[in-house]
Tab-separated table of N, CA and C in Angstrom:
chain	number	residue	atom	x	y	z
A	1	UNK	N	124.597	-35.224	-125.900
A	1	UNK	CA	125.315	-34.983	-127.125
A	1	UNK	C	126.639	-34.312	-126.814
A	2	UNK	N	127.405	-34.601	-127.841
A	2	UNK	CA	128.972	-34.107	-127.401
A	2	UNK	C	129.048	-32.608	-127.952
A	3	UNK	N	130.408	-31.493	-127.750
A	3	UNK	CA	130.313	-30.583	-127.855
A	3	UNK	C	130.887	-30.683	-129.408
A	4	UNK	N	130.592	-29.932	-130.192
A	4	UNK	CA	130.074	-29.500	-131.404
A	4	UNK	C	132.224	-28.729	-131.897
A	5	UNK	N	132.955	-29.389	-132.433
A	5	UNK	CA	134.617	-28.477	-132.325
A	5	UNK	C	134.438	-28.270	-134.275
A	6	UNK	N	134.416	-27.354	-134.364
A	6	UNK	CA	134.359	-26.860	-135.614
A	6	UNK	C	135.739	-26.438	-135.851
A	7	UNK	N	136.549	-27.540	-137.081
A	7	UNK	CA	137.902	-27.367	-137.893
A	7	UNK	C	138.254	-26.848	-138.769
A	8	UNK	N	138.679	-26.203	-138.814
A	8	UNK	CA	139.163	-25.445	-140.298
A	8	UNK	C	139.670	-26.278	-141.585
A	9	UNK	N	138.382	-26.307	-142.190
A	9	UNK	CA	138.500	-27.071	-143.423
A	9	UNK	C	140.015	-27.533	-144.318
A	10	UNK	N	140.574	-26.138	-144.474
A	10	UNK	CA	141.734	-25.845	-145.073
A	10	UNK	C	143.043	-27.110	-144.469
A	11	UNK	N	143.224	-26.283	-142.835
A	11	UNK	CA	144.144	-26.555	-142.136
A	11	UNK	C	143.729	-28.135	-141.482
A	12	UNK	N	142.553	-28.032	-141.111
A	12	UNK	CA	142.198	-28.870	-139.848
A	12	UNK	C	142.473	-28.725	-138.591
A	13	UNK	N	142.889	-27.286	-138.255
A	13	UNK	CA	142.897	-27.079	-137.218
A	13	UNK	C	141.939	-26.508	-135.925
A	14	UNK	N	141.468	-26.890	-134.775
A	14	UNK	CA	140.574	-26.425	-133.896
A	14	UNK	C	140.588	-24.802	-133.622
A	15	UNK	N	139.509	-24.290	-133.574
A	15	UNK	CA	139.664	-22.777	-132.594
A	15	UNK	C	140.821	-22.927	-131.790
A	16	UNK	N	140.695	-23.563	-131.028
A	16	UNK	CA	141.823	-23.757	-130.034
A	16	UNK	C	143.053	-24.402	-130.132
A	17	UNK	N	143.567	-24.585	-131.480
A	17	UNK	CA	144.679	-25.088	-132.233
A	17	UNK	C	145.539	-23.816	-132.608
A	18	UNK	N	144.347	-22.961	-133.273
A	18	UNK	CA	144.716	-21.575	-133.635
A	18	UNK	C	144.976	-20.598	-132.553
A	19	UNK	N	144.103	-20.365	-131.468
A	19	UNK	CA	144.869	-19.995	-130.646
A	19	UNK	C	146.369	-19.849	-130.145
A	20	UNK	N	146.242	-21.189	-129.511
A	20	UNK	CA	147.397	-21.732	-129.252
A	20	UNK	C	148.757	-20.970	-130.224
A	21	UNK	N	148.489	-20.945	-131.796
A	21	UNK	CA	149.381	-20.513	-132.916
A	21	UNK	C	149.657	-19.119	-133.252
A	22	UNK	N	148.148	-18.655	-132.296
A	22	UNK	CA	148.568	-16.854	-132.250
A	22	UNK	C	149.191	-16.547	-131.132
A	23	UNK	N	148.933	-16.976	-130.006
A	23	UNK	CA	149.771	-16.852	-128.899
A	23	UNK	C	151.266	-17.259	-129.083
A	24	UNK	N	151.961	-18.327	-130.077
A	24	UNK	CA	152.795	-18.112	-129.846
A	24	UNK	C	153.680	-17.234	-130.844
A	25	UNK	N	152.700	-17.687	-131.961
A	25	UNK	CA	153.081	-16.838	-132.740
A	25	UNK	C	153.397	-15.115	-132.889
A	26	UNK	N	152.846	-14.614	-131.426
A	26	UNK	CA	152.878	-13.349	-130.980
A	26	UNK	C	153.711	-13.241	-129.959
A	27	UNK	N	154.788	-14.302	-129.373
A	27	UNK	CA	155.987	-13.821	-129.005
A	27	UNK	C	155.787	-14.482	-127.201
A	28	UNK	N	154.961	-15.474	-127.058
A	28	UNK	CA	154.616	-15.573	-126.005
A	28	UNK	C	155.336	-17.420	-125.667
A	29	UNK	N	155.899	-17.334	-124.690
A	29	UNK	CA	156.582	-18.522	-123.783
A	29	UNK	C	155.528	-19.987	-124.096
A	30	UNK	N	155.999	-21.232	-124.196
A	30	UNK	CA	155.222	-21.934	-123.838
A	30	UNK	C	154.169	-21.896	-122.543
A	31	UNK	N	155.346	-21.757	-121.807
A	31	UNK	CA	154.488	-21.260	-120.243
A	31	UNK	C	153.904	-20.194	-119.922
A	32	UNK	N	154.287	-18.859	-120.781
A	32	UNK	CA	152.859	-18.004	-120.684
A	32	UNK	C	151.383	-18.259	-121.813
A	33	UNK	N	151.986	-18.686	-122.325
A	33	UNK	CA	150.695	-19.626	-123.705
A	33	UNK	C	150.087	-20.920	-122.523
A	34	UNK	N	150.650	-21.282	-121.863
A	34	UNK	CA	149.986	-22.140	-121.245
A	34	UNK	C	149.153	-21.282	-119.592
A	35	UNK	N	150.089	-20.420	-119.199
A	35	UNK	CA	148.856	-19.776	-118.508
A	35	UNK	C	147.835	-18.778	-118.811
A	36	UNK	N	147.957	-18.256	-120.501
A	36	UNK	CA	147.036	-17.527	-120.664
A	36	UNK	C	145.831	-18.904	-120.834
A	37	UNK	N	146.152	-19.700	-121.471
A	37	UNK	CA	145.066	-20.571	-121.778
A	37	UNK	C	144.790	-21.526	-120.991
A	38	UNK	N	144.903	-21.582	-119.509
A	38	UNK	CA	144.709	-22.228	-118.552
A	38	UNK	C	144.805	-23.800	-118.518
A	39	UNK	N	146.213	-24.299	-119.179
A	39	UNK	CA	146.679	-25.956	-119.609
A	39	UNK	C	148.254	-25.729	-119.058
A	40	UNK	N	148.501	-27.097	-118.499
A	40	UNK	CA	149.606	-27.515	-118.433
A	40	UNK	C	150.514	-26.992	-119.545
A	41	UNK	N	151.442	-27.140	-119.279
A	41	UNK	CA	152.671	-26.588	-120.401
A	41	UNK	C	152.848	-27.608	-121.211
A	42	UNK	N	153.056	-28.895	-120.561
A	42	UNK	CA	153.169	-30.255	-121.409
A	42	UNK	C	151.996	-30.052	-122.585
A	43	UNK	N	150.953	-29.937	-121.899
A	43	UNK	CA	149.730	-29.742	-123.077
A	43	UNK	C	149.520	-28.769	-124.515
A	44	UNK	N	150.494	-27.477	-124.031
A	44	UNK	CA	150.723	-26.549	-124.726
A	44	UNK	C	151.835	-27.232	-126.097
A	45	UNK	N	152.943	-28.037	-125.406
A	45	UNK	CA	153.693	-28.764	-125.965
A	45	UNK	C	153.246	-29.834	-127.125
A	46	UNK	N	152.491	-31.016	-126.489
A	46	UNK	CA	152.046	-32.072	-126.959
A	46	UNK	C	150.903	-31.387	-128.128
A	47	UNK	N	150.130	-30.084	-127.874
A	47	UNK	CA	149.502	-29.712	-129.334
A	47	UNK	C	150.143	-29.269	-129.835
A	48	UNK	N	151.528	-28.485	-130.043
A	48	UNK	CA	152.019	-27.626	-131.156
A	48	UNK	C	152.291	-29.107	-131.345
A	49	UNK	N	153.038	-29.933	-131.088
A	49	UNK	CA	153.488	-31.439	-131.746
A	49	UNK	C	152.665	-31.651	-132.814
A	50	UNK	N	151.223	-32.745	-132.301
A	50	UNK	CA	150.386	-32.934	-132.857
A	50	UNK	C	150.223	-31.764	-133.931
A	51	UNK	N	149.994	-30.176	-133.834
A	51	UNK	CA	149.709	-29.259	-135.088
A	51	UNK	C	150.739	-29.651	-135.903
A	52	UNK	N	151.732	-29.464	-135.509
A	52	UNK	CA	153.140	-29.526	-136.584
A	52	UNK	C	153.287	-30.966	-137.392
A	53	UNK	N	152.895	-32.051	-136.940
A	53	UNK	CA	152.679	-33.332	-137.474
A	53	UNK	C	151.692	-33.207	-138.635
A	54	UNK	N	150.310	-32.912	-138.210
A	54	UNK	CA	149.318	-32.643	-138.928
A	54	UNK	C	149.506	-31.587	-140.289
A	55	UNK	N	150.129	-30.528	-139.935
A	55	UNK	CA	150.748	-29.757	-141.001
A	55	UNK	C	151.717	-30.355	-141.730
A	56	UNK	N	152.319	-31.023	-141.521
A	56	UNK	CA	153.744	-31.397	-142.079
A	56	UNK	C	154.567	-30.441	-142.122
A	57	UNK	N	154.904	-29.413	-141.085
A	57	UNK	CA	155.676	-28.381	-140.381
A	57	UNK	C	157.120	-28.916	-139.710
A	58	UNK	N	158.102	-28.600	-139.932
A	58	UNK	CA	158.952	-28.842	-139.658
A	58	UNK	C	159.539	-27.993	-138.185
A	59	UNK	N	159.050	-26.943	-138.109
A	59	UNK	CA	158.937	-26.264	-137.098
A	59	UNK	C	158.171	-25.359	-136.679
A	60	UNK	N	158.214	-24.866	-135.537
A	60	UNK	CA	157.005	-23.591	-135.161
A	60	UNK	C	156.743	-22.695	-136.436
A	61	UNK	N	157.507	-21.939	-136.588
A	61	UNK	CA	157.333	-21.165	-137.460
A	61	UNK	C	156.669	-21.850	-138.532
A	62	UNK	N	157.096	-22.488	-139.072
A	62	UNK	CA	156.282	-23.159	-140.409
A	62	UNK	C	154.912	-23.213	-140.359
A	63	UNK	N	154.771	-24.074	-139.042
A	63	UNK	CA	153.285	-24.169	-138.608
A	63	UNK	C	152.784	-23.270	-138.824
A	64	UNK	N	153.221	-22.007	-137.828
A	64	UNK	CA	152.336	-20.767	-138.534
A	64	UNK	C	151.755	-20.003	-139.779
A	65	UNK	N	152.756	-20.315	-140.513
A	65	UNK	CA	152.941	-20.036	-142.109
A	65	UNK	C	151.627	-20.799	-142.838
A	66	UNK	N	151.780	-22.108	-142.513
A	66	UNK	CA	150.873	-23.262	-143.330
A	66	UNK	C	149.551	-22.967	-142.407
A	67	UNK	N	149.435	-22.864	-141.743
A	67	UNK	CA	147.939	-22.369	-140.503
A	67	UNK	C	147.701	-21.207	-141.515
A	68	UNK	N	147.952	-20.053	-141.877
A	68	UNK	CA	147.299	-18.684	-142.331
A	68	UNK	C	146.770	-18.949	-143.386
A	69	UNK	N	145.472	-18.417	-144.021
A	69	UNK	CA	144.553	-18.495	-145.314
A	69	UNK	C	145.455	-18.491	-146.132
A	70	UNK	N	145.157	-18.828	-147.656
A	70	UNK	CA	146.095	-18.689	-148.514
A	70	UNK	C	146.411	-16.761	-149.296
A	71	UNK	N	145.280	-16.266	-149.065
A	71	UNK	CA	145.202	-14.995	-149.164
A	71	UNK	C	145.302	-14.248	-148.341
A	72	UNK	N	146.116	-14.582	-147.067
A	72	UNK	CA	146.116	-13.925	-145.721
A	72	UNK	C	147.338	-12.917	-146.107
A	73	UNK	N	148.525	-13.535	-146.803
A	73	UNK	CA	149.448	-12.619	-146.599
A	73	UNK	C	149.505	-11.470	-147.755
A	74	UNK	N	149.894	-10.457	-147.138
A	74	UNK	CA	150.098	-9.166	-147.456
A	74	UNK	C	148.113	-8.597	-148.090
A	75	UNK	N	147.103	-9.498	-147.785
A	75	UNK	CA	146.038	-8.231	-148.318
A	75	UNK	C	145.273	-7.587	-147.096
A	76	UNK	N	145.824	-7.683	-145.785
A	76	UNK	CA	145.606	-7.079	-144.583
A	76	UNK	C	146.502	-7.276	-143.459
A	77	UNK	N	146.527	-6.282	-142.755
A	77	UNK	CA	147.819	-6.189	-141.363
A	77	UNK	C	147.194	-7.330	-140.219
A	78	UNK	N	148.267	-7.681	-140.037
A	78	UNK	CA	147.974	-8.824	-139.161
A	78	UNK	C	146.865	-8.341	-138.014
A	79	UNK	N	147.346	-6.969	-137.484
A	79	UNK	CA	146.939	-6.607	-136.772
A	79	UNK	C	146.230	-5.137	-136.662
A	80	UNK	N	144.710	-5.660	-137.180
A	80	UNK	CA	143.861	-4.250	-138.013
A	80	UNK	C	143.536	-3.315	-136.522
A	81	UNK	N	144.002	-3.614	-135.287
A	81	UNK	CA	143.680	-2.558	-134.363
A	81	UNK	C	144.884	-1.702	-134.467
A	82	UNK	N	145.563	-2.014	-134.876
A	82	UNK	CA	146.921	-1.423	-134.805
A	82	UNK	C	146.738	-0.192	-135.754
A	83	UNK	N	146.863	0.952	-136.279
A	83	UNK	CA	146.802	2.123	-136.952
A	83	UNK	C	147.648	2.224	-137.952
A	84	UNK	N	148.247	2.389	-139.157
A	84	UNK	CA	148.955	2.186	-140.070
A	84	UNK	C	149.641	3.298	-139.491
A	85	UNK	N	150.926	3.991	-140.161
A	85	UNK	CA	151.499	5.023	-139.880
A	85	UNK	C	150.545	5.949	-140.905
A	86	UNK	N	150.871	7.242	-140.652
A	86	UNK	CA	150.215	8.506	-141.169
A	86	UNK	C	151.590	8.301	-142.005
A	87	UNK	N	151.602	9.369	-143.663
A	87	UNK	CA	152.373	9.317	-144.938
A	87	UNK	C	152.969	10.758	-144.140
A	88	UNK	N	154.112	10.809	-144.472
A	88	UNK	CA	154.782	12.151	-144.118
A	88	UNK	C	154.170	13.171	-145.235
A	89	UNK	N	154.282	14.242	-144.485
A	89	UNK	CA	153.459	15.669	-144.497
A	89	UNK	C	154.950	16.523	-144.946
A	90	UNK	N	154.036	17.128	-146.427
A	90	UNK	CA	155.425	18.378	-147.514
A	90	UNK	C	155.252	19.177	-146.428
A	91	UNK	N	156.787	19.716	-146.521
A	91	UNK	CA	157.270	20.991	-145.366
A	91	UNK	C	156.329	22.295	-145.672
């Protein structure tokens, strides 16, 4: 039996579609997106393609935009390990 790739209903995109969209979406090179995730660079390439087609994304960025839940933005920090700032403290 073949391996089991569970898509995101919404998007249609793979675990490993999304990946790919946080890595770059977090500031990272094709070519370090391609050696964190152990693929050719071409490969790194040829899926944002394919994502951005599939989205009807006009560019990276977009992709990312149209990839996030529809309730993703602003009702949690992208990044919940991260610590909010502390509120400044009366003198």
């Amino acid at each position: 039996m073949g391996a089991t790739h569970t898509r995101d209903p919404d998007t249609g995109l793979s675990p490993a579609e999304r990946e790919l969209l946080r890595l770059l979406g977090s500031g990272l090179t094709d070519e370090a997106a391609s050696n964190r995730l152990g693929v050719a660079v071409r490969t790194v390439r040829r899926q944002m393609a394919s994502v951005m087609e599939r989205l009807g994304a006009a560019s990276r960025f977009e992709a990312g935009l149209k990839a996030e839940p529809p309730n993703a933005a602003g009702s949690e920090p992208s990044h919940p390990e991260t610590p909010s700032p502390s509120p400044p403290t009366a003198p």
